[in-house]
Amino acid sequence: MSTKAPLLGATGAVPGAGPGRLHEIVGVTVSFKNLKISRKLAIGFFAVIATIIGMSAAVYLNLQTLRQATAEENGARTAIDLITQAEFKLARQENSYRGFLVSGDDFYLGLLDKHRKGFYEALDKMKASQAGHGNEAEMLGAIQTAEAAMQAWQTNIVDVGLKYYADPINRFRAIEMIGQSGPADGYMEAVENILAGLSEGERLELAEVASISSRAMSQTEMAIIVGLALSVLIAVALGWLLSRMIAAPVNALTGVMGELASGNHSVEVPAVERKDEVGEMARAVLVFKDAAIEKIRLEGETEHARGAAEAERSRNESEKARKAEEDHVAISALATGLSALANGDLTYRITDTFSPEAQRLKDDFNATAQQLQDTMVTITGAIEGMRSGTGEISQAADDLSRRTEQQAASLEETAAALDEITATVKKTAEGAHQASQVTDQARVGAEKSGAVVREAVEAMAQIEKSSQQIGQIIGVIDEIAFQTNLLALNAGVEAARAGDAGKGFAVVASEVRALAQRSAEAAKEIKDLISTSTQQVDQGVDLVGQTGSALEKIVAQVGEITGLVTEIAASAREQSTGLGEVNTAVNQMDQVTQQNAAMVEQSTAASHHLAQEADELARLVSKFRLGTQAGAQTAPRKVAVAANSSAPVAAATPKPQSARPALKTVSAGGGHAAALLAAQPQDDGWEEF
């Protein structure tokens, strides 16, 4: 109720406020007071968070607007740069064309093509930069119009002007086209106007984007200022309300709990009627107060009940003393019996009288002792059988180990001999194989030599044929020389008839005649040389033919030798393979025998160890007192143990044949091994295997 005045003071006079309005305000205040502290905090923080969210939403929207405006500004600036670049390339085209017309240098035509490509590249980049833009269609239409106007200038001015310039008579027309009254400026002005319009549009867009950015920045600043102011006001109001509704009641409850702690149980607990955590704390303090009052009442009742409990405790202690005496008798008897069992006396039985509750312990102990005595008697008999059997097993294992070692040594010598034989046969097979390869190579070389000789014979035949053809050609040359000599003679005769007019012709005829005679003599000498060469070639052909026949015989003989060596190598390889398999088998037998010998040695050691363990077990069992029945059963077995006590020692030396049948009479353990040893012959040699 203390929050009513601050709320009214904070709200001030409300127009139209009356008793009904005041009742509503008080109801809201009481309802808020009864809310849980967590909900009060949640409402306050929700108000702060809602204010922050509203401020953040406004800032985010304005930032989006700024981001979009920045993107549009960048696009507009990029477009302006591209338009400026296109205008520059446009001016450079016009200047390059004029430079060509003035100088006639093709260098300017190259610059013209370069700047034209740069102009179109700038327009293509402008098209790409306007993708997704609001006025994309309008911009693309203007760019296409500029491209068309540029193409018209190229077609109607440049192409036509170049044709005029190629004709010296019409060259002045090309210059007139770019003059003051020429059509070139009209085409160029159309392109420049389009680019200027595009540039002006982009600048207007830049101004509009700048206005939007300024407005968004102002709205962002206003949203931040208003949001921070509201957050501070809500936080201050929330802190004041929470301190009035939470801190003050908690301080009052703290004072009440201090009074209760000091023993003042008449203090009043405030805020019990509240529905929030403060009310729950007040009600809890009230419970503590009621509990303290109840404690004082219960202490009086407890004092009365303590006397009755003391009498009951005296009766219980006398009953416990009687039961303790009976338990002492039972525990003492059990301790004596367990001590006897621990000392090995299995004949001890409990004879003392137990209480009905402990009678079962007595019966269980006596039954356990009887069962343990019977078990140990049985174990004693089994130990004697184990000792007898282990002695026989040790003797048999020693004999088997010795024979196995002899067999392993023999197999090892056999394996070594087979290894040497196998290595020798393998080396022989390898030598035969190498000889076979050498003879194959010799046969191949002989066959190649025969082929070479046959080719030499054929070459000699071709040489002989060529010599004959050369002889025929020499004959033709000889006839030509004869005819030439005859014609020169006739020419000399005719020149003599002509007189002085034919003197020069007579000299020429004389020289031709002399040349014809020298040609005839040279042809005769060549013919003699060819005849001699033909005879030598015939002799070479005969010799080469004889060489071919000899080589064919050598090839046949080498083939026969190769077949024989191949058969020898195959036989040696088969022998090596067979010996290898035999060697492998013998090595495996050697390994198996060595393993068997090792296993027999392990069995021998295990049998000796088992005999020692049986002796040790017998010694341990002998510590127990088993009664007259056990002594009667173990008496004959001690004789057997004494008889076989030297078994491990005797196993190291061969026994005579007369001692072997005695092993067949053993029935407890090791009988089968003893029978096998008895069936073996006396001689210990290779024939046993």
XYZ file of C-alpha atoms in Angstrom:
689
model
C 0.000 0.000 0.000
C 3.027 2.267 0.354
C 3.420 2.556 -3.441
C 0.067 4.342 -3.914
C 1.332 7.881 -3.120
C 4.441 7.715 -5.377
C 2.353 6.386 -8.266
C -0.198 9.188 -7.906
C 2.567 11.738 -7.532
C 4.328 10.374 -10.570
C 1.271 10.323 -12.763
C -0.035 13.730 -11.618
C -3.591 14.925 -12.226
C -5.417 12.889 -14.827
C -8.310 14.544 -16.690
C -11.604 12.873 -15.793
C -10.090 10.956 -12.829
C -12.690 9.917 -10.227
C -13.231 7.179 -7.623
C -13.578 4.521 -10.330
C -10.319 5.551 -12.000
C -8.521 5.590 -8.633
C -9.835 2.108 -7.863
C -8.444 0.822 -11.159
C -5.015 2.329 -10.411
C -4.948 0.792 -6.921
C -5.990 -2.597 -8.374
C -3.190 -2.508 -10.918
C -0.702 -1.549 -8.201
C -1.825 -4.414 -5.941
C -1.731 -6.878 -8.835
C 1.820 -5.820 -9.748
C 2.781 -6.063 -6.065
C 1.546 -9.664 -5.858
C 3.478 -10.784 -8.927
C 6.496 -13.035 -8.480
C 9.850 -11.260 -8.293
C 11.013 -13.163 -11.394
C 7.985 -11.849 -13.311
C 8.538 -8.313 -12.048
C 12.132 -8.483 -13.250
C 10.997 -10.060 -16.518
C 8.476 -7.254 -17.125
C 11.104 -4.588 -16.407
C 13.748 -6.225 -18.572
C 11.157 -6.865 -21.292
C 10.399 -3.135 -21.385
C 14.119 -2.329 -21.676
C 14.679 -5.062 -24.302
C 11.611 -3.933 -26.278
C 12.969 -0.387 -26.341
C 16.404 -1.648 -27.450
C 14.827 -3.893 -30.116
C 12.784 -0.986 -31.466
C 15.861 1.222 -31.552
C 17.915 -1.572 -33.212
C 15.186 -2.199 -35.799
C 15.090 1.479 -36.711
C 18.901 1.612 -36.909
C 19.000 -1.610 -38.994
C 16.418 -0.345 -41.488
C 18.279 2.957 -41.865
C 21.563 1.069 -42.297
C 19.958 -1.026 -45.040
C 18.849 2.203 -46.706
C 22.382 3.594 -46.388
C 23.869 0.367 -47.788
C 21.524 0.438 -50.783
C 22.220 4.146 -51.337
C 25.973 3.475 -51.181
C 25.633 0.684 -53.754
C 23.627 2.950 -56.068
C 26.171 5.753 -55.568
C 29.027 3.399 -56.495
C 27.116 2.247 -59.570
C 26.443 5.841 -60.644
C 30.082 6.831 -60.172
C 31.200 3.767 -62.141
C 28.791 4.694 -64.948
C 30.070 8.309 -64.988
C 33.666 7.043 -65.216
C 32.753 4.727 -68.100
C 30.876 7.542 -69.903
C 33.909 9.807 -69.489
C 36.128 7.032 -70.849
C 33.798 6.566 -73.846
C 33.824 10.333 -74.548
C 37.622 10.301 -74.412
C 37.834 7.369 -76.842
C 35.310 9.136 -79.107
C 37.481 12.258 -79.294
C 40.600 10.155 -79.903
C 38.902 8.410 -82.852
C 38.087 11.741 -84.479
C 41.625 13.014 -83.920
C 43.204 9.801 -85.249
C 41.097 9.934 -88.443
C 42.011 13.573 -89.017
C 45.679 12.756 -88.410
C 45.532 10.105 -91.132
C 43.893 12.476 -93.616
C 46.538 15.112 -92.919
C 49.627 12.860 -92.927
C 48.529 9.771 -94.865
C 50.349 7.583 -92.304
C 48.719 4.189 -91.599
C 49.793 4.523 -87.959
C 46.769 6.742 -87.348
C 44.436 4.088 -88.817
C 45.816 1.664 -86.200
C 45.081 4.212 -83.488
C 41.590 4.665 -84.937
C 40.835 0.936 -84.644
C 42.324 0.813 -81.129
C 40.224 3.733 -79.846
C 37.081 2.361 -81.501
C 37.535 -0.926 -79.654
C 38.101 0.981 -76.413
C 34.875 2.957 -77.037
C 32.807 -0.205 -77.468
C 34.495 -1.866 -74.454
C 33.494 1.114 -72.273
C 29.885 0.827 -73.493
C 29.881 -2.951 -72.818
C 31.130 -2.371 -69.248
C 28.387 0.240 -68.792
C 25.791 -2.330 -69.861
C 27.178 -4.860 -67.351
C 27.197 -2.265 -64.542
C 23.497 -1.460 -65.090
C 22.363 -5.097 -64.567
C 19.517 -5.108 -62.024
C 19.325 -1.294 -61.967
C 15.958 0.434 -61.816
C 16.354 2.259 -65.146
C 18.267 -0.553 -66.838
C 16.005 -0.635 -69.930
C 16.292 3.133 -70.490
C 20.087 3.043 -70.119
C 20.447 0.076 -72.473
C 18.295 1.860 -75.083
C 20.460 4.992 -74.893
C 23.664 2.935 -75.137
C 22.377 1.062 -78.184
C 21.447 4.412 -79.797
C 25.003 5.687 -79.134
C 26.468 2.512 -80.681
C 24.251 2.922 -83.759
C 25.282 6.590 -84.161
C 28.944 5.593 -83.784
C 28.536 2.904 -86.439
C 26.871 5.464 -88.765
C 29.908 7.789 -88.363
C 32.224 4.883 -89.113
C 30.275 3.795 -92.182
C 29.348 7.171 -93.700
C 32.439 9.170 -92.790
C 35.448 6.899 -92.215
C 34.766 4.122 -94.730
C 33.638 6.560 -97.477
C 36.516 8.962 -96.697
C 39.076 6.143 -96.987
C 37.758 5.281 -100.449
C 38.025 8.946 -101.521
C 41.500 9.222 -100.037
C 42.730 6.230 -102.014
C 41.989 8.164 -105.264
C 44.310 11.191 -105.599
C 41.718 12.944 -107.736
C 38.919 12.647 -105.087
C 41.139 13.027 -102.003
C 39.899 16.571 -101.416
C 36.374 15.199 -100.872
C 37.512 13.152 -97.882
C 38.983 16.287 -96.323
C 35.838 18.306 -97.081
C 33.736 15.703 -95.151
C 35.491 16.566 -91.876
C 35.534 20.301 -92.601
C 33.349 23.014 -91.093
C 30.483 22.388 -93.512
C 31.047 18.623 -93.749
C 28.663 15.910 -92.382
C 31.201 14.412 -89.910
C 30.391 16.837 -87.066
C 26.679 15.957 -87.329
C 27.286 12.219 -86.773
C 29.787 12.882 -84.004
C 27.485 15.411 -82.282
C 24.705 12.793 -82.071
C 26.995 10.403 -80.171
C 28.258 13.183 -77.897
C 24.702 14.310 -77.048
C 23.693 10.779 -76.058
C 26.741 10.369 -73.814
C 26.145 13.807 -72.267
C 22.526 12.831 -71.491
C 23.645 9.613 -69.843
C 26.221 11.487 -67.755
C 23.650 14.086 -66.653
C 21.208 11.337 -65.601
C 23.875 9.629 -63.484
C 24.765 12.934 -61.789
C 21.094 13.537 -60.934
C 20.960 10.035 -59.463
C 24.057 10.833 -57.379
C 22.348 13.926 -55.956
C 19.199 11.933 -55.109
C 21.250 9.155 -53.456
C 23.138 11.729 -51.381
C 19.811 13.175 -50.165
C 18.552 9.706 -49.185
C 21.814 8.921 -47.347
C 21.629 12.197 -45.375
C 18.001 11.558 -44.381
C 18.757 7.951 -43.315
C 21.733 9.103 -41.234
C 19.565 11.695 -39.435
C 16.870 9.104 -38.698
C 19.531 6.702 -37.352
C 20.911 9.313 -34.983
C 17.382 10.220 -33.786
C 16.518 6.520 -33.182
C 19.702 5.997 -31.130
C 19.101 9.123 -29.004
C 15.412 8.333 -28.349
C 16.138 4.654 -27.628
C 18.908 5.438 -25.164
C 16.739 8.052 -23.394
C 13.796 5.646 -23.054
C 16.102 2.843 -21.855
C 17.594 5.075 -19.139
C 14.167 6.284 -17.982
C 12.736 2.748 -17.859
C 15.812 1.447 -15.990
C 15.588 4.252 -13.372
C 11.845 3.697 -12.862
C 12.320 -0.066 -12.673
C 15.096 0.271 -10.083
C 12.988 2.581 -7.906
C 9.908 0.321 -8.048
C 11.897 -2.848 -7.338
C 13.670 -1.262 -4.379
C 10.271 -0.208 -2.929
C 8.606 -3.561 -3.567
C 11.501 -5.948 -2.795
C 14.262 -4.323 -0.730
C 12.029 -2.700 1.938
C 9.962 -5.864 2.727
C 13.137 -7.987 2.801
C 14.747 -5.601 5.310
C 11.610 -5.805 7.508
C 11.716 -9.634 7.418
C 15.416 -9.567 8.334
C 14.592 -7.603 11.511
C 11.795 -10.045 12.448
C 14.138 -13.032 12.032
C 16.663 -11.342 14.302
C 13.975 -10.958 17.019
C 13.014 -14.633 16.671
C 16.627 -15.658 16.948
C 16.988 -13.711 20.203
C 13.973 -15.587 21.714
C 11.211 -13.002 21.221
C 8.350 -15.219 19.973
C 5.692 -12.514 20.304
C 6.875 -10.380 17.353
C 4.494 -9.931 14.409
C 5.584 -11.180 10.915
C 4.825 -8.575 8.161
C 3.876 -9.108 4.440
C 2.312 -12.512 5.064
C -0.594 -11.674 2.747
C 1.653 -11.019 -0.316
C 1.635 -13.557 -3.180
C 5.216 -13.134 -4.338
C 8.511 -14.529 -3.024
C 8.533 -11.930 -0.207
C 5.168 -13.272 0.987
C 6.550 -16.824 0.805
C 9.547 -15.754 2.899
C 7.223 -14.112 5.431
C 5.126 -17.238 5.661
C 8.301 -19.318 6.083
C 9.390 -17.039 8.976
C 5.909 -17.493 10.467
C 6.403 -21.258 10.268
C 9.739 -20.886 12.084
C 7.976 -18.884 14.788
C 5.258 -21.553 15.216
C 7.918 -24.280 15.219
C 9.844 -22.581 18.020
C 6.681 -22.369 20.125
C 5.929 -26.044 19.387
C 9.492 -26.985 20.335
C 9.052 -25.537 23.806
C 5.888 -27.630 24.248
C 7.573 -30.815 23.000
C 10.544 -30.450 25.308
C 8.247 -30.866 28.313
C 6.685 -33.982 26.855
C 10.109 -35.422 26.036
C 11.260 -35.136 29.631
C 8.308 -37.273 30.742
C 8.978 -39.957 28.150
C 12.664 -40.199 29.075
C 11.904 -41.867 32.470
C 9.775 -44.599 30.871
C 12.511 -45.315 28.356
C 15.124 -45.776 31.089
C 13.105 -48.608 32.725
C 12.637 -50.352 29.430
C 16.379 -50.150 28.755
C 17.186 -51.979 32.042
C 14.975 -54.911 31.076
C 16.595 -55.140 27.654
C 20.123 -55.200 29.068
C 19.424 -58.237 31.306
C 18.066 -60.129 28.281
C 21.124 -59.195 26.255
C 23.457 -60.497 29.001
C 21.795 -63.935 28.913
C 22.083 -64.138 25.125
C 25.701 -62.991 25.297
C 26.548 -65.917 27.634
C 25.000 -68.440 25.228
C 26.848 -66.833 22.301
C 30.125 -67.004 24.227
C 29.733 -70.794 24.698
C 29.022 -71.307 20.990
C 31.845 -69.022 19.843
C 34.382 -70.698 22.174
C 33.468 -74.172 20.903
C 33.638 -73.028 17.279
C 37.008 -71.346 17.919
C 38.382 -74.597 19.377
C 37.092 -76.615 16.416
C 38.463 -74.152 13.855
C 41.826 -74.178 15.654
C 41.902 -77.995 15.384
C 41.095 -77.777 11.673
C 43.804 -75.182 11.216
C 46.316 -77.568 12.848
C 45.299 -80.386 10.449
C 43.137 -82.439 12.844
C 40.170 -83.439 10.668
C 38.893 -85.936 13.319
C 37.843 -83.210 15.787
C 34.073 -82.851 16.456
C 32.189 -80.360 18.691
C 30.461 -82.084 21.684
C 29.452 -79.022 23.799
C 25.751 -78.156 24.266
C 24.598 -75.126 22.235
C 21.499 -72.993 22.550
C 18.637 -73.777 20.154
C 19.527 -70.711 18.060
C 23.196 -71.837 17.688
C 22.562 -75.605 17.339
C 22.650 -75.323 13.528
C 26.214 -73.919 13.688
C 27.353 -76.999 15.644
C 25.728 -79.419 13.169
C 27.149 -77.564 10.133
C 30.672 -77.558 11.600
C 30.652 -81.297 12.380
C 29.228 -82.093 8.896
C 31.863 -79.909 7.236
C 34.690 -81.567 9.177
C 33.390 -85.034 8.199
C 33.151 -84.094 4.496
C 36.632 -82.547 4.600
C 38.036 -85.707 6.203
C 36.456 -87.930 3.519
C 37.721 -85.614 0.760
C 41.293 -85.606 2.050
C 41.271 -89.417 2.300
C 40.219 -89.603 -1.356
C 42.863 -87.025 -2.330
C 45.544 -89.081 -0.529
C 44.675 -92.169 -2.591
C 44.692 -90.130 -5.815
C 48.091 -88.612 -4.949
C 49.617 -92.100 -4.615
C 48.251 -93.013 -8.057
C 49.629 -89.745 -9.514
C 53.094 -90.435 -8.085
C 53.178 -93.940 -9.561
C 51.914 -92.729 -12.967
C 54.241 -89.735 -13.158
C 57.247 -91.986 -12.489
C 56.325 -94.231 -15.411
C 55.588 -91.205 -17.658
C 58.990 -89.691 -16.809
C 60.801 -92.954 -17.710
C 58.901 -93.261 -21.018
C 59.452 -89.586 -21.883
C 63.230 -89.928 -21.254
C 63.487 -92.933 -23.605
C 61.406 -91.181 -26.292
C 63.493 -88.004 -25.983
C 66.739 -89.908 -26.507
C 65.428 -91.768 -29.588
C 63.953 -88.548 -31.008
C 67.305 -86.794 -30.649
C 69.030 -89.655 -32.539
C 66.421 -89.456 -35.321
C 66.790 -85.656 -35.514
C 70.583 -85.954 -35.855
C 70.251 -88.536 -38.660
C 67.681 -86.437 -40.501
C 69.893 -83.364 -40.158
C 72.846 -85.222 -41.774
C 70.546 -86.502 -44.551
C 69.189 -82.982 -45.158
C 72.751 -81.586 -45.366
C 73.766 -84.267 -47.905
C 70.644 -83.606 -49.985
C 71.379 -79.872 -49.889
C 74.837 -80.501 -51.382
C 73.451 -82.860 -54.077
C 70.690 -80.389 -54.901
C 73.163 -77.515 -55.234
C 75.409 -79.627 -57.542
C 72.509 -80.712 -59.792
C 71.170 -77.161 -59.886
C 74.590 -75.836 -60.922
C 74.774 -78.530 -63.654
C 71.296 -77.564 -64.900
C 72.278 -73.899 -65.003
C 75.450 -74.743 -66.998
C 73.435 -76.843 -69.469
C 70.929 -74.041 -69.825
C 73.700 -71.530 -70.523
C 75.268 -73.907 -73.093
C 71.854 -74.225 -74.762
C 71.575 -70.439 -74.928
C 75.099 -70.143 -76.417
C 74.352 -72.744 -79.121
C 71.075 -70.966 -79.916
C 72.993 -67.739 -80.365
C 75.578 -69.495 -82.576
C 72.794 -70.999 -84.711
C 71.128 -67.619 -85.093
C 74.485 -66.034 -86.049
C 75.118 -68.759 -88.631
C 71.664 -68.311 -90.114
C 72.231 -64.548 -90.344
C 75.643 -65.181 -92.015
C 73.973 -67.486 -94.563
C 71.425 -64.811 -95.342
C 74.208 -62.252 -95.764
C 76.079 -64.609 -98.137
C 72.922 -65.160 -100.199
C 72.458 -61.418 -100.445
C 76.139 -61.085 -101.511
C 75.595 -63.675 -104.282
C 72.565 -61.795 -105.498
C 74.545 -58.512 -105.370
C 77.349 -60.119 -107.463
C 74.786 -61.274 -110.003
C 73.392 -57.771 -110.233
C 76.923 -56.373 -110.676
C 77.545 -58.877 -113.486
C 74.298 -57.874 -115.166
C 75.193 -54.185 -114.815
C 78.628 -54.871 -116.343
C 76.990 -56.460 -119.362
C 74.709 -53.452 -119.796
C 77.696 -51.081 -119.489
C 79.478 -53.121 -122.198
C 76.497 -52.682 -124.503
C 76.507 -48.921 -123.821
C 80.275 -48.773 -124.607
C 79.564 -50.523 -127.914
C 76.998 -47.895 -128.748
C 79.493 -45.150 -127.827
C 82.129 -46.820 -130.088
C 79.686 -46.818 -133.010
C 78.791 -43.159 -132.343
C 82.536 -42.310 -132.364
C 82.963 -44.157 -135.654
C 80.050 -42.349 -137.276
C 81.299 -39.019 -135.921
C 84.775 -39.705 -137.394
C 83.193 -40.538 -140.720
C 81.112 -37.391 -140.704
C 84.182 -35.297 -139.758
C 86.072 -36.832 -142.700
C 83.231 -35.982 -145.084
C 83.077 -32.483 -143.661
C 86.829 -32.065 -144.317
C 86.399 -33.185 -147.893
C 83.576 -30.748 -148.416
C 85.590 -27.948 -146.803
C 88.500 -28.669 -149.171
C 86.164 -28.365 -152.094
C 84.894 -25.044 -150.846
C 88.365 -23.540 -150.916
C 89.160 -20.546 -148.797
C 85.569 -20.177 -147.689
C 85.644 -23.609 -146.007
C 88.991 -23.334 -144.175
C 87.341 -22.550 -140.842
C 84.889 -25.361 -141.240
C 87.792 -27.675 -142.117
C 89.497 -26.814 -138.815
C 86.302 -27.614 -136.904
C 85.909 -30.905 -138.755
C 89.517 -31.807 -137.901
C 88.929 -31.157 -134.218
C 85.697 -33.179 -134.236
C 87.499 -36.046 -135.909
C 90.268 -35.938 -133.316
C 87.632 -35.914 -130.539
C 85.848 -38.912 -132.082
C 89.113 -40.868 -132.204
C 89.847 -40.117 -128.535
C 86.274 -41.210 -127.594
C 86.730 -44.488 -129.461
C 90.041 -45.149 -127.698
C 88.507 -44.363 -124.273
C 85.520 -46.621 -124.991
C 87.930 -49.447 -125.948
C 89.844 -49.035 -122.673
C 86.595 -48.980 -120.628
C 85.437 -52.130 -122.439
C 88.697 -53.923 -121.537
C 88.351 -52.887 -117.877
C 84.728 -54.062 -117.742
C 85.751 -57.430 -119.228
C 88.407 -57.858 -116.528
C 85.925 -56.802 -113.814
C 83.335 -59.271 -115.116
C 85.831 -62.145 -114.801
C 86.672 -61.093 -111.200
C 82.968 -60.811 -110.319
C 82.405 -64.354 -111.654
C 85.191 -65.649 -109.420
C 83.694 -63.771 -106.418
C 80.251 -65.260 -107.117
C 81.713 -68.784 -107.122
C 83.599 -68.161 -103.859
C 80.544 -66.634 -102.162
C 78.393 -69.586 -103.259
C 80.901 -72.036 -101.754
C 80.866 -69.948 -98.520
C 77.025 -70.084 -98.426
C 77.055 -73.888 -98.798
C 79.577 -74.224 -95.956
C 77.520 -71.924 -93.735
C 74.333 -73.926 -94.408
C 76.120 -77.111 -93.278
C 77.361 -75.274 -90.152
C 73.800 -74.069 -89.420
C 72.436 -77.617 -89.684
C 75.159 -78.990 -87.368
C 74.639 -76.161 -84.853
C 70.885 -76.904 -84.871
C 71.554 -80.562 -84.017
C 73.936 -79.517 -81.194
C 71.314 -77.059 -79.905
C 68.658 -79.806 -79.754
C 70.974 -82.140 -77.837
C 72.038 -79.430 -75.365
C 68.376 -78.405 -74.888
C 67.421 -82.004 -74.030
C 70.371 -82.212 -71.594
C 69.319 -78.907 -69.962
C 65.673 -80.063 -69.659
C 66.746 -83.350 -68.044
C 69.058 -81.524 -65.632
C 66.283 -79.047 -64.785
C 63.844 -81.907 -64.070
C 66.458 -83.622 -61.872
C 67.089 -80.328 -60.029
C 63.342 -79.829 -59.508
C 62.875 -83.352 -58.189
C 65.846 -83.107 -55.847
C 64.562 -79.718 -54.701
C 61.204 -81.249 -53.774
C 62.935 -84.150 -52.001
C 65.192 -81.676 -50.203
C 62.155 -79.628 -49.159
C 60.389 -82.716 -47.841
C 63.506 -83.842 -45.904
C 63.924 -80.333 -44.462
C 60.284 -80.365 -43.380
C 60.807 -83.792 -41.779
C 63.911 -82.413 -40.065
C 61.949 -79.427 -38.744
C 59.074 -81.643 -37.573
C 61.546 -84.002 -35.868
C 63.283 -81.085 -34.168
C 59.899 -79.821 -33.003
C 58.982 -83.299 -31.766
C 62.276 -83.485 -29.899
C 61.601 -80.129 -28.278
C 58.067 -81.221 -27.360
C 59.393 -84.508 -25.911
C 61.908 -82.554 -23.827
C 59.102 -80.311 -22.607
C 56.966 -83.394 -21.827
C 59.876 -84.942 -19.923
C 60.401 -81.785 -17.909
C 56.644 -81.525 -17.274
C 56.469 -85.158 -16.088
C 59.363 -84.632 -13.673
C 57.746 -81.445 -12.449
C 54.428 -83.293 -12.028
C 56.166 -85.975 -9.968
C 57.700 -83.312 -7.742
C 54.300 -81.647 -7.361
C 52.757 -85.024 -6.417
C 55.434 -85.516 -3.745
C 54.820 -82.005 -2.459
C 51.054 -82.589 -2.406
C 51.557 -85.860 -0.528
C 53.763 -84.060 1.985
C 51.118 -81.409 2.537
C 48.314 -83.964 2.906
C 50.391 -85.954 5.415
C 50.054 -83.025 7.823
C 46.325 -83.820 8.298
C 45.056 -86.386 10.809
C 42.658 -88.584 8.865
C 41.948 -91.365 11.382
C 42.440 -95.160 11.207
C 40.522 -95.600 7.926
C 42.838 -93.259 6.055
C 45.948 -94.948 7.473
C 44.704 -98.344 6.281
C 44.156 -96.999 2.761
C 47.508 -95.225 2.432
C 49.710 -97.991 3.868
C 50.143 -100.095 0.668
C 50.503 -96.929 -1.450
C 53.576 -95.808 0.525
C 55.346 -98.970 -0.609
C 54.546 -98.121 -4.230
C 55.811 -94.581 -3.778
C 59.013 -95.877 -2.256
C 59.432 -98.294 -5.150
C 58.999 -95.543 -7.710
C 60.812 -92.757 -5.857
C 63.876 -93.288 -8.047
C 61.903 -93.069 -11.318
C 63.199 -89.649 -12.360
C 66.793 -90.813 -11.836
C 66.321 -94.155 -13.576
C 64.743 -92.457 -16.588
C 68.104 -91.000 -17.516
C 69.627 -94.494 -18.230
C 68.285 -97.367 -20.376
C 66.541 -100.132 -18.447
C 67.179 -103.809 -19.169
C 64.575 -105.779 -21.139
C 63.508 -107.727 -18.056
C 62.370 -104.552 -16.284
C 59.982 -103.436 -19.070
C 57.027 -105.880 -18.385
C 56.672 -104.496 -14.874
C 55.279 -101.259 -16.363
C 52.251 -103.073 -17.776
C 50.858 -103.783 -14.308
C 50.329 -100.079 -13.480
C 46.666 -99.052 -13.711
C 46.633 -95.509 -12.322
C 47.959 -92.890 -14.855
C 50.803 -93.439 -17.318
C 49.829 -97.042 -18.106
C 49.410 -96.408 -21.834
C 52.842 -94.802 -22.172
C 54.450 -97.672 -20.265
C 52.814 -100.233 -22.548
C 54.165 -98.412 -25.615
C 57.675 -98.450 -24.151
C 57.392 -102.177 -23.413
C 56.450 -102.869 -27.044
C 59.629 -101.201 -28.440
C 62.723 -103.297 -29.304
C 65.831 -103.249 -27.142
C 68.286 -101.759 -29.673
C 68.366 -97.950 -29.757
C 69.376 -97.104 -33.322
C 68.118 -95.865 -36.713
C 66.233 -99.156 -37.285
C 63.681 -98.256 -34.564
C 62.141 -95.605 -36.889
